[in-house]
């Protein structure tokens, strides 16, 4: 294993082992919604190519209060957002 990979493993594994943190990382705004593909970049690219629509990719960290509010606005049940995602 390369040193960078080992360092990354050492830093990431404790985070993944923390179940409370894993729960905070889940994005409940997008689960089960047909307009979002969650945690599967390859599937997102495939769907964009299949439909000819653009792809929106967001990269996240451990969500703070402000990020969680942003997620609610972006991925929540907004009629305007649903209309836009139907067009794009």
PDB file of C-alpha atoms in Angstrom, residues 52-82:
ATOM      1  CA  UNK A  52     -29.110  13.656 -22.383  1.00  0.00           C
ATOM      2  CA  UNK A  53     -29.624  15.817 -19.296  1.00  0.00           C
ATOM      3  CA  UNK A  54     -26.879  17.633 -17.366  1.00  0.00           C
ATOM      4  CA  UNK A  55     -25.487  16.184 -14.168  1.00  0.00           C
ATOM      5  CA  UNK A  56     -25.358  18.038 -10.847  1.00  0.00           C
ATOM      6  CA  UNK A  57     -22.698  16.670  -8.505  1.00  0.00           C
ATOM      7  CA  UNK A  58     -22.294  17.871  -4.942  1.00  0.00           C
ATOM      8  CA  UNK A  59     -19.423  16.888  -2.690  1.00  0.00           C
ATOM      9  CA  UNK A  60     -20.124  16.880   0.985  1.00  0.00           C
ATOM     10  CA  UNK A  61     -18.344  16.768   4.279  1.00  0.00           C
ATOM     11  CA  UNK A  62     -19.761  16.187   7.724  1.00  0.00           C
ATOM     12  CA  UNK A  63     -22.793  18.461   7.550  1.00  0.00           C
ATOM     13  CA  UNK A  64     -22.886  21.435   9.855  1.00  0.00           C
ATOM     14  CA  UNK A  65     -26.123  23.271  10.651  1.00  0.00           C
ATOM     15  CA  UNK A  66     -25.772  25.599   7.647  1.00  0.00           C
ATOM     16  CA  UNK A  67     -25.027  22.738   5.248  1.00  0.00           C
ATOM     17  CA  UNK A  68     -28.023  20.790   6.511  1.00  0.00           C
ATOM     18  CA  UNK A  69     -30.242  23.828   5.886  1.00  0.00           C
ATOM     19  CA  UNK A  70     -28.773  24.140   2.383  1.00  0.00           C
ATOM     20  CA  UNK A  71     -29.490  20.450   1.766  1.00  0.00           C
ATOM     21  CA  UNK A  72     -33.080  20.989   2.827  1.00  0.00           C
ATOM     22  CA  UNK A  73     -33.439  23.835   0.342  1.00  0.00           C
ATOM     23  CA  UNK A  74     -31.697  22.050  -2.527  1.00  0.00           C
ATOM     24  CA  UNK A  75     -32.949  18.514  -2.077  1.00  0.00           C
ATOM     25  CA  UNK A  76     -36.194  19.123  -0.217  1.00  0.00           C
ATOM     26  CA  UNK A  77     -39.733  18.966  -1.541  1.00  0.00           C
ATOM     27  CA  UNK A  78     -39.898  22.243  -3.431  1.00  0.00           C
ATOM     28  CA  UNK A  79     -42.418  22.522  -6.273  1.00  0.00           C
ATOM     29  CA  UNK A  80     -40.084  24.837  -8.210  1.00  0.00           C
ATOM     30  CA  UNK A  81     -37.167  22.450  -7.742  1.00  0.00           C
ATOM     31  CA  UNK A  82     -39.263  19.451  -8.807  1.00  0.00           C
TER      32      UNK A  82
END
